[in-house]
Amino acid sequence: SRFAERARFAQVCLLYMQGKADEAERAAEALSQLKPDDPNPRPLTYSEVMMRRCHSFAQRENGRIADAEQTAQTLLGLCNQYPEWSVRCRNRGLLALAFVRLEEGRAKEALALLDERLTVASVRLDPNPESLLARARAYLELERTQEAITVLEDLVTFWKSTSNPDGSFASEAEYWLGRAYAAAGDPRGRPMIVEARRALANSALA
């Protein structure tokens, strides 16, 4: 059924968010929609868009950068076939690819992809917290430290206002804020990095 299919797609993202990247990969690869030789492919749905994005995230988390890039590029290649989801599809594919570029040390290209997200969505500011983290990391690598700090301070404030203020996403943002503070010579940086690492070691992102 359609509901069962959506549940299977959602399971990939759930496993990834629980820190189970290996299981997320296996779940994604088990889905028939990932078979490129399927003679009767189903129309792309938003649930599948999110699943493919999470699949790329899981591959990246597992250090399989080339596979993560291929999954992101495949998703982007499918987006134009399904106009109903084209904007949201491209935005999620671009985000997955931007994180790959960051892992490759290609921050300038990552930032260009994040800027393309804004163009695709016809917005000036990106409210997506994952995209903001990627942008801050790119700024930091490009030595645009104050810009990174501004984004990360807002991101930490956002996560602290959620129902899980001490969760792994807040700790990850605090880790990168600590990195940015340290790069700027701010004494708050080192203690924040140590505390964030401690929190992350016990989290789903460990």
PDB file of C-alpha atoms in Angstrom:
ATOM      1  CA  SER A   1       0.000   0.000   0.000  1.00  0.00           C
ATOM      2  CA  ARG A   2       0.983   3.630  -0.372  1.00  0.00           C
ATOM      3  CA  PHE A   3       1.076   4.071   3.401  1.00  0.00           C
ATOM      4  CA  ALA A   4       3.415   1.099   3.822  1.00  0.00           C
ATOM      5  CA  GLU A   5       5.677   2.479   1.079  1.00  0.00           C
ATOM      6  CA  ARG A   6       5.879   5.861   2.803  1.00  0.00           C
ATOM      7  CA  ALA A   7       6.702   4.112   6.072  1.00  0.00           C
ATOM      8  CA  ARG A   8       9.567   2.214   4.437  1.00  0.00           C
ATOM      9  CA  PHE A   9      10.941   5.428   2.966  1.00  0.00           C
ATOM     10  CA  ALA A  10      10.615   7.225   6.306  1.00  0.00           C
ATOM     11  CA  GLN A  11      12.454   4.391   8.063  1.00  0.00           C
ATOM     12  CA  VAL A  12      15.655   5.283   6.197  1.00  0.00           C
ATOM     13  CA  CYS A  13      15.655   8.821   7.610  1.00  0.00           C
ATOM     14  CA  LEU A  14      14.651   7.618  11.057  1.00  0.00           C
ATOM     15  CA  LEU A  15      17.551   5.182  11.183  1.00  0.00           C
ATOM     16  CA  TYR A  16      19.965   7.868  10.014  1.00  0.00           C
ATOM     17  CA  MET A  17      18.738  10.338  12.643  1.00  0.00           C
ATOM     18  CA  GLN A  18      19.151   7.641  15.300  1.00  0.00           C
ATOM     19  CA  GLY A  19      22.813   7.359  14.368  1.00  0.00           C
ATOM     20  CA  LYS A  20      22.343   4.025  12.590  1.00  0.00           C
ATOM     21  CA  ALA A  21      23.907   4.941   9.255  1.00  0.00           C
ATOM     22  CA  ASP A  22      24.723   1.327   8.348  1.00  0.00           C
ATOM     23  CA  GLU A  23      21.123   0.244   8.874  1.00  0.00           C
ATOM     24  CA  ALA A  24      19.848   3.293   7.006  1.00  0.00           C
ATOM     25  CA  GLU A  25      21.969   2.346   4.010  1.00  0.00           C
ATOM     26  CA  ARG A  26      20.746  -1.237   4.037  1.00  0.00           C
ATOM     27  CA  ALA A  27      17.135  -0.112   4.299  1.00  0.00           C
ATOM     28  CA  ALA A  28      17.555   2.289   1.381  1.00  0.00           C
ATOM     29  CA  GLU A  29      19.263  -0.264  -0.809  1.00  0.00           C
ATOM     30  CA  ALA A  30      16.505  -2.782  -0.144  1.00  0.00           C
ATOM     31  CA  LEU A  31      13.876  -0.534  -1.690  1.00  0.00           C
ATOM     32  CA  SER A  32      13.034  -1.441  -5.266  1.00  0.00           C
ATOM     33  CA  GLN A  33      12.845   2.234  -6.243  1.00  0.00           C
ATOM     34  CA  LEU A  34      16.625   2.417  -6.016  1.00  0.00           C
ATOM     35  CA  LYS A  35      17.082  -0.088  -8.847  1.00  0.00           C
ATOM     36  CA  PRO A  36      18.184   1.872 -11.934  1.00  0.00           C
ATOM     37  CA  ASP A  37      17.133  -0.933 -14.291  1.00  0.00           C
ATOM     38  CA  ASP A  38      13.524  -1.044 -13.135  1.00  0.00           C
ATOM     39  CA  PRO A  39      11.536  -1.263 -16.430  1.00  0.00           C
ATOM     40  CA  ASN A  40       8.468   0.347 -14.835  1.00  0.00           C
ATOM     41  CA  PRO A  41       9.726   2.994 -12.404  1.00  0.00           C
ATOM     42  CA  ARG A  42       7.116   4.607 -10.211  1.00  0.00           C
ATOM     43  CA  PRO A  43       6.689   8.391 -10.234  1.00  0.00           C
ATOM     44  CA  LEU A  44       8.944  10.092  -7.727  1.00  0.00           C
ATOM     45  CA  THR A  45       7.196  11.042  -4.496  1.00  0.00           C
ATOM     46  CA  TYR A  46       8.245  13.431  -1.779  1.00  0.00           C
ATOM     47  CA  SER A  47       8.779  10.487   0.576  1.00  0.00           C
ATOM     48  CA  GLU A  48      11.265   9.013  -1.880  1.00  0.00           C
ATOM     49  CA  VAL A  49      13.009  12.376  -2.274  1.00  0.00           C
ATOM     50  CA  MET A  50      13.613  12.468   1.485  1.00  0.00           C
ATOM     51  CA  MET A  51      14.687   8.826   1.536  1.00  0.00           C
ATOM     52  CA  ARG A  52      17.278   9.402  -1.172  1.00  0.00           C
ATOM     53  CA  ARG A  53      18.590  12.462   0.643  1.00  0.00           C
ATOM     54  CA  CYS A  54      18.943  10.474   3.872  1.00  0.00           C
ATOM     55  CA  HIS A  55      20.592   7.645   1.930  1.00  0.00           C
ATOM     56  CA  SER A  56      23.261  10.080   0.721  1.00  0.00           C
ATOM     57  CA  PHE A  57      23.678  11.423   4.267  1.00  0.00           C
ATOM     58  CA  ALA A  58      24.142   7.874   5.595  1.00  0.00           C
ATOM     59  CA  GLN A  59      26.697   7.008   2.918  1.00  0.00           C
ATOM     60  CA  ARG A  60      28.627  10.176   3.764  1.00  0.00           C
ATOM     61  CA  GLU A  61      28.470   9.360   7.465  1.00  0.00           C
ATOM     62  CA  ASN A  62      29.945   5.953   6.682  1.00  0.00           C
ATOM     63  CA  GLY A  63      32.824   7.541   4.780  1.00  0.00           C
ATOM     64  CA  ARG A  64      31.599   6.429   1.359  1.00  0.00           C
ATOM     65  CA  ILE A  65      31.875   9.887  -0.169  1.00  0.00           C
ATOM     66  CA  ALA A  66      31.807   8.825  -3.820  1.00  0.00           C
ATOM     67  CA  ASP A  67      28.615   6.830  -3.238  1.00  0.00           C
ATOM     68  CA  ALA A  68      27.055   9.733  -1.343  1.00  0.00           C
ATOM     69  CA  GLU A  69      27.811  12.009  -4.287  1.00  0.00           C
ATOM     70  CA  GLN A  70      26.346   9.541  -6.775  1.00  0.00           C
ATOM     71  CA  THR A  71      23.143   9.225  -4.744  1.00  0.00           C
ATOM     72  CA  ALA A  72      22.791  13.015  -4.532  1.00  0.00           C
ATOM     73  CA  GLN A  73      23.494  13.445  -8.249  1.00  0.00           C
ATOM     74  CA  THR A  74      20.979  10.710  -9.108  1.00  0.00           C
ATOM     75  CA  LEU A  75      18.344  12.477  -7.050  1.00  0.00           C
ATOM     76  CA  LEU A  76      19.063  15.775  -8.807  1.00  0.00           C
ATOM     77  CA  GLY A  77      18.831  14.008 -12.152  1.00  0.00           C
ATOM     78  CA  LEU A  78      15.356  12.741 -11.323  1.00  0.00           C
ATOM     79  CA  CYS A  79      13.918  16.037 -10.125  1.00  0.00           C
ATOM     80  CA  ASN A  80      13.056  17.536 -13.494  1.00  0.00           C
ATOM     81  CA  GLN A  81      11.012  14.453 -14.395  1.00  0.00           C
ATOM     82  CA  TYR A  82       8.491  15.234 -11.676  1.00  0.00           C
ATOM     83  CA  PRO A  83       7.538  18.959 -11.739  1.00  0.00           C
ATOM     84  CA  GLU A  84       5.225  18.606  -8.733  1.00  0.00           C
ATOM     85  CA  TRP A  85       8.227  18.082  -6.462  1.00  0.00           C
ATOM     86  CA  SER A  86      10.933  19.744  -8.536  1.00  0.00           C
ATOM     87  CA  VAL A  87      11.799  22.657  -6.218  1.00  0.00           C
ATOM     88  CA  ARG A  88      11.803  20.667  -2.981  1.00  0.00           C
ATOM     89  CA  CYS A  89      13.544  17.777  -4.729  1.00  0.00           C
ATOM     90  CA  ARG A  90      16.348  19.976  -6.060  1.00  0.00           C
ATOM     91  CA  ASN A  91      16.784  21.694  -2.720  1.00  0.00           C
ATOM     92  CA  ARG A  92      17.280  18.386  -0.938  1.00  0.00           C
ATOM     93  CA  GLY A  93      19.603  17.041  -3.605  1.00  0.00           C
ATOM     94  CA  LEU A  94      21.661  20.230  -3.541  1.00  0.00           C
ATOM     95  CA  LEU A  95      21.954  20.033   0.233  1.00  0.00           C
ATOM     96  CA  ALA A  96      23.164  16.424   0.103  1.00  0.00           C
ATOM     97  CA  LEU A  97      25.711  17.352  -2.542  1.00  0.00           C
ATOM     98  CA  ALA A  98      26.868  20.406  -0.573  1.00  0.00           C
ATOM     99  CA  PHE A  99      27.680  18.220   2.440  1.00  0.00           C
ATOM    100  CA  VAL A 100      29.669  15.926   0.146  1.00  0.00           C
ATOM    101  CA  ARG A 101      31.674  18.895  -1.111  1.00  0.00           C
ATOM    102  CA  LEU A 102      32.397  19.930   2.482  1.00  0.00           C
ATOM    103  CA  GLU A 103      33.723  16.461   3.255  1.00  0.00           C
ATOM    104  CA  GLU A 104      35.945  16.757   0.187  1.00  0.00           C
ATOM    105  CA  GLY A 105      37.316  20.094   1.394  1.00  0.00           C
ATOM    106  CA  ARG A 106      35.661  21.964  -1.475  1.00  0.00           C
ATOM    107  CA  ALA A 107      33.971  24.661   0.580  1.00  0.00           C
ATOM    108  CA  LYS A 108      33.669  27.177  -2.233  1.00  0.00           C
ATOM    109  CA  GLU A 109      31.710  24.682  -4.324  1.00  0.00           C
ATOM    110  CA  ALA A 110      29.585  23.747  -1.300  1.00  0.00           C
ATOM    111  CA  LEU A 111      28.701  27.393  -0.768  1.00  0.00           C
ATOM    112  CA  ALA A 112      27.762  27.779  -4.423  1.00  0.00           C
ATOM    113  CA  LEU A 113      25.376  24.821  -4.106  1.00  0.00           C
ATOM    114  CA  LEU A 114      23.823  26.339  -0.993  1.00  0.00           C
ATOM    115  CA  ASP A 115      23.369  29.638  -2.813  1.00  0.00           C
ATOM    116  CA  GLU A 116      21.723  27.733  -5.646  1.00  0.00           C
ATOM    117  CA  ARG A 117      19.205  26.419  -3.110  1.00  0.00           C
ATOM    118  CA  LEU A 118      18.147  30.007  -2.474  1.00  0.00           C
ATOM    119  CA  THR A 119      17.768  30.674  -6.191  1.00  0.00           C
ATOM    120  CA  VAL A 120      15.759  27.511  -6.773  1.00  0.00           C
ATOM    121  CA  ALA A 121      13.377  28.327  -3.925  1.00  0.00           C
ATOM    122  CA  SER A 122      13.248  32.067  -4.808  1.00  0.00           C
ATOM    123  CA  VAL A 123      14.105  33.073  -1.249  1.00  0.00           C
ATOM    124  CA  ARG A 124      16.786  35.330   0.225  1.00  0.00           C
ATOM    125  CA  LEU A 125      17.301  33.435   3.475  1.00  0.00           C
ATOM    126  CA  ASP A 126      17.387  29.653   3.982  1.00  0.00           C
ATOM    127  CA  PRO A 127      15.431  28.575   7.077  1.00  0.00           C
ATOM    128  CA  ASN A 128      16.616  24.946   6.902  1.00  0.00           C
ATOM    129  CA  PRO A 129      18.859  24.238   9.937  1.00  0.00           C
ATOM    130  CA  GLU A 130      20.872  21.581   8.093  1.00  0.00           C
ATOM    131  CA  SER A 131      21.553  24.012   5.281  1.00  0.00           C
ATOM    132  CA  LEU A 132      22.559  26.702   7.778  1.00  0.00           C
ATOM    133  CA  LEU A 133      25.038  24.315   9.390  1.00  0.00           C
ATOM    134  CA  ALA A 134      26.529  23.498   5.993  1.00  0.00           C
ATOM    135  CA  ARG A 135      26.756  27.205   5.162  1.00  0.00           C
ATOM    136  CA  ALA A 136      28.497  27.998   8.455  1.00  0.00           C
ATOM    137  CA  ARG A 137      30.981  25.174   7.920  1.00  0.00           C
ATOM    138  CA  ALA A 138      31.748  26.508   4.435  1.00  0.00           C
ATOM    139  CA  TYR A 139      32.241  30.024   5.802  1.00  0.00           C
ATOM    140  CA  LEU A 140      34.590  28.678   8.453  1.00  0.00           C
ATOM    141  CA  GLU A 141      36.678  26.742   5.948  1.00  0.00           C
ATOM    142  CA  LEU A 142      36.867  29.831   3.724  1.00  0.00           C
ATOM    143  CA  GLU A 143      38.058  31.891   6.733  1.00  0.00           C
ATOM    144  CA  ARG A 144      34.874  33.961   6.738  1.00  0.00           C
ATOM    145  CA  THR A 145      34.829  33.453  10.483  1.00  0.00           C
ATOM    146  CA  GLN A 146      32.507  36.228  11.590  1.00  0.00           C
ATOM    147  CA  GLU A 147      29.876  35.146   9.090  1.00  0.00           C
ATOM    148  CA  ALA A 148      30.177  31.594  10.412  1.00  0.00           C
ATOM    149  CA  ILE A 149      29.757  32.822  13.982  1.00  0.00           C
ATOM    150  CA  THR A 150      26.642  34.814  13.107  1.00  0.00           C
ATOM    151  CA  VAL A 151      24.974  31.822  11.457  1.00  0.00           C
ATOM    152  CA  LEU A 152      25.995  29.392  14.203  1.00  0.00           C
ATOM    153  CA  GLU A 153      24.868  31.617  17.066  1.00  0.00           C
ATOM    154  CA  ASP A 154      21.442  31.827  15.451  1.00  0.00           C
ATOM    155  CA  LEU A 155      21.452  28.074  14.847  1.00  0.00           C
ATOM    156  CA  VAL A 156      22.328  27.267  18.462  1.00  0.00           C
ATOM    157  CA  THR A 157      19.562  29.631  19.605  1.00  0.00           C
ATOM    158  CA  PHE A 158      17.126  27.822  17.318  1.00  0.00           C
ATOM    159  CA  TRP A 159      18.003  24.351  18.619  1.00  0.00           C
ATOM    160  CA  LYS A 160      17.907  25.540  22.232  1.00  0.00           C
ATOM    161  CA  SER A 161      14.343  26.744  21.656  1.00  0.00           C
ATOM    162  CA  THR A 162      13.130  23.334  20.477  1.00  0.00           C
ATOM    163  CA  SER A 163      11.668  20.506  22.527  1.00  0.00           C
ATOM    164  CA  ASN A 164      15.114  18.856  22.638  1.00  0.00           C
ATOM    165  CA  PRO A 165      17.512  21.678  23.568  1.00  0.00           C
ATOM    166  CA  ASP A 166      20.249  19.314  24.728  1.00  0.00           C
ATOM    167  CA  GLY A 167      19.991  16.922  21.796  1.00  0.00           C
ATOM    168  CA  SER A 168      22.626  15.934  19.289  1.00  0.00           C
ATOM    169  CA  PHE A 169      21.695  18.598  16.737  1.00  0.00           C
ATOM    170  CA  ALA A 170      22.142  21.349  19.314  1.00  0.00           C
ATOM    171  CA  SER A 171      25.463  19.822  20.379  1.00  0.00           C
ATOM    172  CA  GLU A 172      26.662  19.619  16.789  1.00  0.00           C
ATOM    173  CA  ALA A 173      25.848  23.296  16.257  1.00  0.00           C
ATOM    174  CA  GLU A 174      27.645  24.159  19.507  1.00  0.00           C
ATOM    175  CA  TYR A 175      30.697  22.174  18.393  1.00  0.00           C
ATOM    176  CA  TRP A 176      30.985  24.169  15.184  1.00  0.00           C
ATOM    177  CA  LEU A 177      30.295  27.418  17.037  1.00  0.00           C
ATOM    178  CA  GLY A 178      33.159  26.511  19.349  1.00  0.00           C
ATOM    179  CA  ARG A 179      35.342  25.932  16.307  1.00  0.00           C
ATOM    180  CA  ALA A 180      34.366  29.328  14.926  1.00  0.00           C
ATOM    181  CA  TYR A 181      34.993  31.072  18.250  1.00  0.00           C
ATOM    182  CA  ALA A 182      38.407  29.406  18.498  1.00  0.00           C
ATOM    183  CA  ALA A 183      39.271  30.522  14.966  1.00  0.00           C
ATOM    184  CA  ALA A 184      38.391  34.082  15.971  1.00  0.00           C
ATOM    185  CA  GLY A 185      40.528  33.897  19.111  1.00  0.00           C
ATOM    186  CA  ASP A 186      37.480  33.959  21.383  1.00  0.00           C
ATOM    187  CA  PRO A 187      38.264  32.157  24.694  1.00  0.00           C
ATOM    188  CA  ARG A 188      34.778  30.641  24.740  1.00  0.00           C
ATOM    189  CA  GLY A 189      35.771  28.378  21.847  1.00  0.00           C
ATOM    190  CA  ARG A 190      37.897  25.643  23.411  1.00  0.00           C
ATOM    191  CA  PRO A 191      35.609  24.879  26.383  1.00  0.00           C
ATOM    192  CA  MET A 192      32.616  24.791  24.044  1.00  0.00           C
ATOM    193  CA  ILE A 193      34.364  22.306  21.742  1.00  0.00           C
ATOM    194  CA  VAL A 194      35.250  20.040  24.678  1.00  0.00           C
ATOM    195  CA  GLU A 195      31.713  20.087  26.069  1.00  0.00           C
ATOM    196  CA  ALA A 196      30.121  19.559  22.659  1.00  0.00           C
ATOM    197  CA  ARG A 197      32.409  16.610  21.940  1.00  0.00           C
ATOM    198  CA  ARG A 198      31.455  15.064  25.263  1.00  0.00           C
ATOM    199  CA  ALA A 199      27.768  15.460  24.467  1.00  0.00           C
ATOM    200  CA  LEU A 200      28.156  14.154  20.918  1.00  0.00           C
ATOM    201  CA  ALA A 201      30.077  11.085  22.133  1.00  0.00           C
ATOM    202  CA  ASN A 202      26.920  10.002  23.945  1.00  0.00           C
ATOM    203  CA  SER A 203      24.524  10.974  21.183  1.00  0.00           C
ATOM    204  CA  ALA A 204      23.034   9.465  18.032  1.00  0.00           C
ATOM    205  CA  LEU A 205      25.648  11.317  15.979  1.00  0.00           C
ATOM    206  CA  ALA A 206      28.582   9.562  17.675  1.00  0.00           C
TER     207      ALA A 206
END
